[in-house]
CSV table of C-alpha atoms and ligand atoms in Angstrom, one decimal:
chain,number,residue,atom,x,y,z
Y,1,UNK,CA,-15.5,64.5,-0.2
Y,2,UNK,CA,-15.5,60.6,-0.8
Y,3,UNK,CA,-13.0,57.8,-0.1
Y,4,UNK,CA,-12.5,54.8,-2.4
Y,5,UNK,CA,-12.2,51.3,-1.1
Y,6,UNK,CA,-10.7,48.7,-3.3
Y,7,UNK,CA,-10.1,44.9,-2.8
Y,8,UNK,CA,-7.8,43.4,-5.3
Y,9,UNK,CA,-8.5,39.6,-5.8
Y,10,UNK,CA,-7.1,37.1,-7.5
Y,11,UNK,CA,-10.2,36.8,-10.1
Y,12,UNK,CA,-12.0,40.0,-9.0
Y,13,UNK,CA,-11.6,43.5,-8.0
Y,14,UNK,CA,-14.2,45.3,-6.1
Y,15,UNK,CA,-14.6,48.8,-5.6
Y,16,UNK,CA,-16.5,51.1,-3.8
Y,17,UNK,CA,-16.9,54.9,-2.1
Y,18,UNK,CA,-17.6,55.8,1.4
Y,19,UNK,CA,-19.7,58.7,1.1
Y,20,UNK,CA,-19.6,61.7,4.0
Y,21,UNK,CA,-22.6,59.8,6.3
Y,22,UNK,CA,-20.2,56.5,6.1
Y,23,UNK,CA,-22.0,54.4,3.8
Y,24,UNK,CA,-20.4,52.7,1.5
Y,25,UNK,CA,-22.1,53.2,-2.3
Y,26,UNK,CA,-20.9,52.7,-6.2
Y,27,UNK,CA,-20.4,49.3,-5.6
Y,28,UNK,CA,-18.8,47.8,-8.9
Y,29,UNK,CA,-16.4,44.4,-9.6
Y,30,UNK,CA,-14.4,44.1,-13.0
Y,31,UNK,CA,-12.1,41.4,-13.6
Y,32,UNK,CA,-8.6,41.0,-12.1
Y,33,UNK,CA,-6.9,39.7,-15.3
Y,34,UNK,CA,-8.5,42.3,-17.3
Y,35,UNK,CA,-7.7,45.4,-15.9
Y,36,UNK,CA,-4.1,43.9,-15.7
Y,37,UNK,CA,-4.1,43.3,-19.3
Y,38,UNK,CA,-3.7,46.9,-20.0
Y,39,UNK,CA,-0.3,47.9,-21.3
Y,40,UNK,CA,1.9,49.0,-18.4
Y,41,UNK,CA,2.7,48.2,-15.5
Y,42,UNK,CA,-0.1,47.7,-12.2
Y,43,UNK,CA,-0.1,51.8,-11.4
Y,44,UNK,CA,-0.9,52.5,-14.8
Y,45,UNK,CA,-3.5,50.0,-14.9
Y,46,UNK,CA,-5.2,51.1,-12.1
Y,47,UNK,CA,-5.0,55.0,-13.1
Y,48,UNK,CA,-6.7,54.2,-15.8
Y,49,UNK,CA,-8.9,51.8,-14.2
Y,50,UNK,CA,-10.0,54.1,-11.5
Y,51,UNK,CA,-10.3,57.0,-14.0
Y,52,UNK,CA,-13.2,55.5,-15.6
Y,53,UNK,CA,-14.5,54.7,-12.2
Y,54,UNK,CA,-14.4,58.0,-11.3
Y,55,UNK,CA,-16.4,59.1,-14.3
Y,56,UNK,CA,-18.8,56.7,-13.9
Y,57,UNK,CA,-20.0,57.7,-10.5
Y,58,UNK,CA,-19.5,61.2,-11.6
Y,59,UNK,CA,-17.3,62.5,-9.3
Y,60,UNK,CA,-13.8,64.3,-10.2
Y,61,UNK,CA,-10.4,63.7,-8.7
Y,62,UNK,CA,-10.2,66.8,-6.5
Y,63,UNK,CA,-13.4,65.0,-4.6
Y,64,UNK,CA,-11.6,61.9,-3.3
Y,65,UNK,CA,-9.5,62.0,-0.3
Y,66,UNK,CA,-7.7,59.0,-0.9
Y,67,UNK,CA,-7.8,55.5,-1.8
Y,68,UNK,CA,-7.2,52.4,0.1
Y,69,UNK,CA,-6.5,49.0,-1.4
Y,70,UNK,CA,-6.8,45.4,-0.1
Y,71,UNK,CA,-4.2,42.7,-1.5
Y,72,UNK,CA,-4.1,39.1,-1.0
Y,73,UNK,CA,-0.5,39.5,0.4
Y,74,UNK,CA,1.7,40.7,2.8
Y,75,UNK,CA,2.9,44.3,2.8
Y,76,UNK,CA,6.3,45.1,3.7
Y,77,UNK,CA,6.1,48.7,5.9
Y,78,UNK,CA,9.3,49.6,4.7
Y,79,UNK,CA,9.7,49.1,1.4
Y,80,UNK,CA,5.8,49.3,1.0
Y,81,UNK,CA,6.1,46.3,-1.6
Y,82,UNK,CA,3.5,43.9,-1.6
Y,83,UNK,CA,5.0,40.7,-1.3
Y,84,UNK,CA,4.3,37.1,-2.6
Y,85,UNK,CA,1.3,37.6,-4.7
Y,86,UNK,CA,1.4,34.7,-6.9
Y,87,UNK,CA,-1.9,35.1,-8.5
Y,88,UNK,CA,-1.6,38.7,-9.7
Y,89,UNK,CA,2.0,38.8,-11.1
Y,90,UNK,CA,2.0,42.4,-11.9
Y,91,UNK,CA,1.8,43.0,-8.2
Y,92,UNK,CA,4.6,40.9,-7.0
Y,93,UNK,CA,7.5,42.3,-4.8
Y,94,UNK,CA,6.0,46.1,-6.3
Y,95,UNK,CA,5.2,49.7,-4.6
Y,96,UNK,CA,1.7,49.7,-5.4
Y,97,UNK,CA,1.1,52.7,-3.5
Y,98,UNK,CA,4.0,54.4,-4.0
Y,99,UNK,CA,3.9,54.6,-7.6
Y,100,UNK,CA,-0.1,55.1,-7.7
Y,101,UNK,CA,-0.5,58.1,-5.2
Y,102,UNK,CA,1.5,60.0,-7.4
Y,103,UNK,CA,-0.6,59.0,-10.6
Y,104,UNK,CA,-4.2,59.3,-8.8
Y,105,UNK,CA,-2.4,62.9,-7.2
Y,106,UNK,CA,-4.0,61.4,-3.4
Y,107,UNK,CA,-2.8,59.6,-0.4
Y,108,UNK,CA,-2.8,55.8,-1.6
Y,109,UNK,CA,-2.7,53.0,1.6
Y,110,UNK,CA,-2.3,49.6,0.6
Y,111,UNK,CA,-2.5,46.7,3.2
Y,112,UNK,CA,-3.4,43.1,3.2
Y,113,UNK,CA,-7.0,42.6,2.5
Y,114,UNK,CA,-7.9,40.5,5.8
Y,115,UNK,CA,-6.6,43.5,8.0
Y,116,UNK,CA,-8.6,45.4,5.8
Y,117,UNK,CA,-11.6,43.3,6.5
Y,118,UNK,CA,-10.9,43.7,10.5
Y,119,UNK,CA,-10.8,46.8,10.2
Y,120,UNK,CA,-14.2,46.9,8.1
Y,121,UNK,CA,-15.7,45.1,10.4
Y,122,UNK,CA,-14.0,46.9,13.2
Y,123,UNK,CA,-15.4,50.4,12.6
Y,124,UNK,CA,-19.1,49.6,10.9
Y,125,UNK,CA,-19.6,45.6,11.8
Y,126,UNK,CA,-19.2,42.9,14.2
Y,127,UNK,CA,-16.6,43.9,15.7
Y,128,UNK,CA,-17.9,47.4,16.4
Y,129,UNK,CA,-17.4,48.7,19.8
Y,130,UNK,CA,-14.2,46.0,20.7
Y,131,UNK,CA,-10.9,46.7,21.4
Y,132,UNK,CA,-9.3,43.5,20.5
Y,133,UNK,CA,-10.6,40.7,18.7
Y,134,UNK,CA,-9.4,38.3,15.8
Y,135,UNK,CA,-11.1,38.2,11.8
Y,136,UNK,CA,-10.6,34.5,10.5
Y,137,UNK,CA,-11.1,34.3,6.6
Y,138,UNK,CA,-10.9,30.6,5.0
Y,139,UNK,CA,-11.3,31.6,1.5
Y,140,UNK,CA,-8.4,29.7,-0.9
Y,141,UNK,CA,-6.0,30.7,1.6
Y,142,UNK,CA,-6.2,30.8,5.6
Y,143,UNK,CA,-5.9,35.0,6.5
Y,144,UNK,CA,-6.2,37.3,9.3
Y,145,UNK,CA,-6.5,40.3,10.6
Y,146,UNK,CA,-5.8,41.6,14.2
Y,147,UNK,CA,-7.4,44.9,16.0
Y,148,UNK,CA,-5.6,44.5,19.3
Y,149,UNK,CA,-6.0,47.7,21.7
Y,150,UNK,CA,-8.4,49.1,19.4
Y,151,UNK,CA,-6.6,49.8,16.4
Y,152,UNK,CA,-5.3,47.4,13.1
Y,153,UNK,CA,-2.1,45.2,15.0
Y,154,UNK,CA,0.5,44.9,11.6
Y,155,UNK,CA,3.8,44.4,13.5
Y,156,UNK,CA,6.9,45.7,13.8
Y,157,UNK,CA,7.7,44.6,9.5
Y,158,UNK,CA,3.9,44.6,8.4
Y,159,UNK,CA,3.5,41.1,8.4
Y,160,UNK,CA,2.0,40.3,11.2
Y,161,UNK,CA,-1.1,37.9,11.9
Y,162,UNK,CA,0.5,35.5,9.0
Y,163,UNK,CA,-2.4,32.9,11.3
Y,164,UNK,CA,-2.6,30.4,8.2
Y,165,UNK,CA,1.1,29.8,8.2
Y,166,UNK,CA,1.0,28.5,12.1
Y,167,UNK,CA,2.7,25.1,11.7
Y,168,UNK,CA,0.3,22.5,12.0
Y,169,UNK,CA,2.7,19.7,11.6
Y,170,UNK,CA,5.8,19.7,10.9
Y,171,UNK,CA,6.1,16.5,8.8
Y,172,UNK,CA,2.8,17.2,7.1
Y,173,UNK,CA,1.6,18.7,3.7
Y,174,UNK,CA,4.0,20.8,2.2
Y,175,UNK,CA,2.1,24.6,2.0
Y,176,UNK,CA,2.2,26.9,-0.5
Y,177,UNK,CA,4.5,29.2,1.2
Y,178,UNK,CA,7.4,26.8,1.1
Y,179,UNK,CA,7.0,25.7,4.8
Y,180,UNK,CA,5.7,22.3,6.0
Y,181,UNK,CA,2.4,21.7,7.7
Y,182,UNK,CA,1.0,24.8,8.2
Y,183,UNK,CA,-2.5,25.2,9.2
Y,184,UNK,CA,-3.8,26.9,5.5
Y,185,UNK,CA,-2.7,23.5,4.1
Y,186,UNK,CA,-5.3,21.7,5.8
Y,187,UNK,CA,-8.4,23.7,6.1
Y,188,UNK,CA,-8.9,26.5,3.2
Y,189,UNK,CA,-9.6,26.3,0.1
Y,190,UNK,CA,-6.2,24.5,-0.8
Y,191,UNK,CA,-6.5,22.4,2.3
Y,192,UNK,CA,-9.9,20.9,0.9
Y,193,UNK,CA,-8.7,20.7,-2.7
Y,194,UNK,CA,-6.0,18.2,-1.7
Y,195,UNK,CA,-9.1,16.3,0.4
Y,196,UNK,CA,-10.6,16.3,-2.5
Y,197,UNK,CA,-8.1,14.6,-4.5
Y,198,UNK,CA,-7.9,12.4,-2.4
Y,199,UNK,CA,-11.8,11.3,-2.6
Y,200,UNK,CA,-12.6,11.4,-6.2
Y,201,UNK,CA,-12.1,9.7,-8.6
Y,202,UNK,CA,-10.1,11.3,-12.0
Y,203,UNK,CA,-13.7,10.8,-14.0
Y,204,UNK,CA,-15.6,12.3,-11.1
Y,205,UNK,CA,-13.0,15.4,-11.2
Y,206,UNK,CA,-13.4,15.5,-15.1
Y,207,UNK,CA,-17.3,15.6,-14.6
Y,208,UNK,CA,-17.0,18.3,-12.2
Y,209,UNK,CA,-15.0,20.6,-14.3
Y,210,UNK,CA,-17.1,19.6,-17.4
Y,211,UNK,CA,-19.9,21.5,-16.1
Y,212,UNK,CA,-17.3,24.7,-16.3
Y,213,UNK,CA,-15.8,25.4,-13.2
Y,214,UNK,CA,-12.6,26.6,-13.6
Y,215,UNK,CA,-9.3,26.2,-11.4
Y,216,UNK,CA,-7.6,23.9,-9.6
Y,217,UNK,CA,-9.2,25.1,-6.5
Y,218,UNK,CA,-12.5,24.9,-7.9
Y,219,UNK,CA,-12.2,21.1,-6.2
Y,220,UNK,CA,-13.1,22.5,-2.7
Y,221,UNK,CA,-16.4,23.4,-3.9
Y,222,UNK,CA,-17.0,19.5,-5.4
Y,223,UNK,CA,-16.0,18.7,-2.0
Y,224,UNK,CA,-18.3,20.5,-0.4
Y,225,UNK,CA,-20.9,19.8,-2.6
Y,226,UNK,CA,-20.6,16.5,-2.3
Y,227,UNK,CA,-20.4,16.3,1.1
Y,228,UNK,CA,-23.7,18.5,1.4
Y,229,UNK,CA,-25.2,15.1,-0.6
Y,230,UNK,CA,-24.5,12.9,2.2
Y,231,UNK,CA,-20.6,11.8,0.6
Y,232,UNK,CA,-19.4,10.2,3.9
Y,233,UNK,CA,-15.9,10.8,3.3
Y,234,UNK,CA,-16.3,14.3,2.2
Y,235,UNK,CA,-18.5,14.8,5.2
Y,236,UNK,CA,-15.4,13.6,7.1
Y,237,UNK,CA,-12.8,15.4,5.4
Y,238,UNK,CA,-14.7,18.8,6.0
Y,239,UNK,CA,-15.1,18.0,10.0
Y,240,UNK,CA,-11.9,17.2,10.4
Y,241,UNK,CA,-10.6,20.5,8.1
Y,242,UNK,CA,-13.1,22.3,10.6
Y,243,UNK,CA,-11.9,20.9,13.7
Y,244,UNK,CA,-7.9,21.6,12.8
Y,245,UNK,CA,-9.0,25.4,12.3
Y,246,UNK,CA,-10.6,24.7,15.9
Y,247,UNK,CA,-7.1,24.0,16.9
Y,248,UNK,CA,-6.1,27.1,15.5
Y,249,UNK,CA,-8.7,28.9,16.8
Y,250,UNK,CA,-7.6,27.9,20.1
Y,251,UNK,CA,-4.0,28.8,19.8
Y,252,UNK,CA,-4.6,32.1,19.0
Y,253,UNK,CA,-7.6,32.8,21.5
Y,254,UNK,CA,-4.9,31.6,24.0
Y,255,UNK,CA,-2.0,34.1,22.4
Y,256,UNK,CA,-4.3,36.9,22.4
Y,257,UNK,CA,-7.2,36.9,24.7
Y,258,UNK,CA,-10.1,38.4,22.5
Y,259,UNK,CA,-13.7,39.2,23.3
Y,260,UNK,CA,-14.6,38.0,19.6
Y,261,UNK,CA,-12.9,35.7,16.8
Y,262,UNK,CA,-15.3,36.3,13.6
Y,263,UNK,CA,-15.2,33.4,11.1
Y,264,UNK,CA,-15.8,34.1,7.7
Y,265,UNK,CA,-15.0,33.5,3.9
Y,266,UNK,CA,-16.0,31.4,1.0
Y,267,UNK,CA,-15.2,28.1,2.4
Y,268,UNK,CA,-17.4,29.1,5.7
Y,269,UNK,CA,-20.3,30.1,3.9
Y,270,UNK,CA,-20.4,27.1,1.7
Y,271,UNK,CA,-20.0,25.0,5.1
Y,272,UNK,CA,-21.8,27.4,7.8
Y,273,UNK,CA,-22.1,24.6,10.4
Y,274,UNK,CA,-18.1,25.4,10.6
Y,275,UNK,CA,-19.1,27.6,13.4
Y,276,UNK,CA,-20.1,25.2,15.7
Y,277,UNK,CA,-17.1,23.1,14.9
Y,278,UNK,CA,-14.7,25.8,15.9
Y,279,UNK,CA,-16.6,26.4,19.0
Y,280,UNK,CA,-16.9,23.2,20.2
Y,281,UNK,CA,-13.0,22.7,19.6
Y,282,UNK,CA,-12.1,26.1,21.6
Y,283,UNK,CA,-14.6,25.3,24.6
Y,284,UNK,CA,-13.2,21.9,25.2
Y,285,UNK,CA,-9.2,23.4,24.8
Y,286,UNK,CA,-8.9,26.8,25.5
Y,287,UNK,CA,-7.4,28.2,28.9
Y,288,UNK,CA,-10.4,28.7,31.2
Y,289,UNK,CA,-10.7,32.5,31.8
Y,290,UNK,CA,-9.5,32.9,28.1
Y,291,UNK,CA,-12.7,30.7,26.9
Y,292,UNK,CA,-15.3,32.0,29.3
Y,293,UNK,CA,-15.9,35.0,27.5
Y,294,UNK,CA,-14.6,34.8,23.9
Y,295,UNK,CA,-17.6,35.4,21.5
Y,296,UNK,CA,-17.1,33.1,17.8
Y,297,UNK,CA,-19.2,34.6,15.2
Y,298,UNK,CA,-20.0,35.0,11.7
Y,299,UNK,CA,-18.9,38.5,10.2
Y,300,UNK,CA,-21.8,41.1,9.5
Y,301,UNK,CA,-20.3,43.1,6.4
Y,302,UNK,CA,-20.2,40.3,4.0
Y,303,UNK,CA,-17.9,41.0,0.7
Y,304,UNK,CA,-17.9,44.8,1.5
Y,305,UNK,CA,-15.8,44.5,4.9
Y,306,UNK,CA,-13.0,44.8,3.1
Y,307,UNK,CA,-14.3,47.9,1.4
Y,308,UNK,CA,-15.2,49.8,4.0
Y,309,UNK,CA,-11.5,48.4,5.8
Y,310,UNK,CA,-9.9,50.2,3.0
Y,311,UNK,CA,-11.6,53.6,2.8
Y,312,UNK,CA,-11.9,53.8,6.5
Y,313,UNK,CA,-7.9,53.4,6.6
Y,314,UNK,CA,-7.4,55.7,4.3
Y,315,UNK,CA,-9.7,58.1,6.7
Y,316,UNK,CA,-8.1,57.9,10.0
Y,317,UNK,CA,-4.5,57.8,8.6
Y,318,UNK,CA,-5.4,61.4,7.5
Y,319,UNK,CA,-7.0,61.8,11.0
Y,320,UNK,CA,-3.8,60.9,12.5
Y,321,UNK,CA,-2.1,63.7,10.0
R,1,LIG,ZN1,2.5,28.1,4.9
């Protein structure tokens, strides 16, 4: 018996099995807009989608015990909707897995792809052998996932850990989400985007996406490109994104007391010296007992944490049956 793993991005989906030994195998990605394309709504999609999947790695249906999914978003527990999901239309305000398990014929658990990623790195990573500790993903957006007494903390609506959307300023940028100042407008891939914008010049930004990059968020990469070069005032404009999410850092080590805070995602990889930043930031400003112990780390699972978030998920909910 196998469980699938699934992380729906906004340009990529990934997907993967955890086998009965707990490793993770069939790793494939297909492309987001593509397997959306289909006719039908998002269940159909991915029926079909995972069909073929499930041919390719040669197994039938009556093998899998269940699938889990990762979306950028938040899930409502209730309705089981995923909510606000501006880059995949098909999945906005929509039962994913109410309307797949029935298709697929097995359990289908949906949550939000940074839980999934804590819990990933919970059971097989990093975070293996803690009980409450903090994943930090700066990717375009600013997500989070919570394992608090040893198990996945989603709250009492399922939208708990919303750690970009801690306000910041409160006359500041205006965030995606509608409020003003929040932390994901300053340092995430938005957050550096509107650095950018700020630093280069219109012909410098038409060179950049000359070369074929493609997005508007595509900038945060020029900026930290640039910066990489020696740009002073990218240089700058990354520190200071870097120490902000050092603030953050701080407010939530404080909140929550945890032995580890992992700090991962595009952004951080591209600028790995964030680490130190955040560090720094939280040693100087934390509470003192709070500080003393608190671990900040990279995570160890890479782009499959969220994999092995989902299928594991999906395995202890039918633990718990
Ligand atoms: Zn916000």
């Amino acid at each position: 018996m196998i469980t699938i793993g699934m992380d729906i991005g906004g340009t990529k989906i990934a997907v993967g099995f955890l086998d009965e030994d707990g490793k993770l195998q069939g790793f494939k990605k297909a492309n987001t807009a593509k397997v959306f394309a289909q006719k039908g709504d998002a269940a159909e999609a991915l029926q079909l989608f995972l069909g073929d999947y499930f041919s390719e790695i040669g197994i039938s249906r009556d093998q899998v015990q269940g699938v889990g999914i990762g979306v950028p978003a938040v899930l409502d527990s209730h309705t089981q909707e995923v909510v606000s999901t501006p880059y995949i239309p098909k999945l906005n305000n929509y039962p994913l897995g109410l309307l797949l398990a029935p298709r697929l014929g097995v359990p289908v658990i949906v949550e939000n792809d940074v839980n999934l990623i804590a819990v990933g790195e919970h059971h097989y990573g990093r975070g293996k052998g803690l009980t409450d500790f903090a994943c930090v993903f700066v990717g375009t957006g600013l997500g989070c996932g919570l394992i608090l007494n040893n198990r996945l903390y989603t709250g009492a609506d399922g939208a708990a850990a919303e750690f970009g959307h801690l306000i910041y300023d409160h006359q500041g940028r205006k965030c995606g989400c509608g409020a003003t100042g929040c932390f994901e407008a300053y340092c995430s891939g938005v957050g550096l985007t509107h650095d950018a914008k700020q630093i280069f010049s219109q012909a410098e930004i038409e060179a950049f996406y000359a070369k074929g990059k493609k997005g508007e968020y595509a900038l945060a990469e020029l900026l930290i490109k640039s910066a990489r070069m020696g740009h002073p005032q990218a240089q700058e404009a990354i520190e200071e994104a870097f120490f902000i999410l050092g603030l953050a850092v701080t407010d939530l080590v404080n909140l929550i007391n945890p032995q580890l805070v992992i700090l991962g995602g595009g952004i951080v990889n591209g600028w790995p010296e964030a680490l130190d930043i955040v560090r720094d930031v939280v040693q100087k400003k934390a509470r003192s007992v709070t500080k003393k112990r608190v671990v900040i780390d990279y995570p160890i699972l890479k782009d499959k944490a969220g994999l092995y978030g989902a299928a594991s998920l999906v395995n202890l909910s039918l633990e718990n049956k």
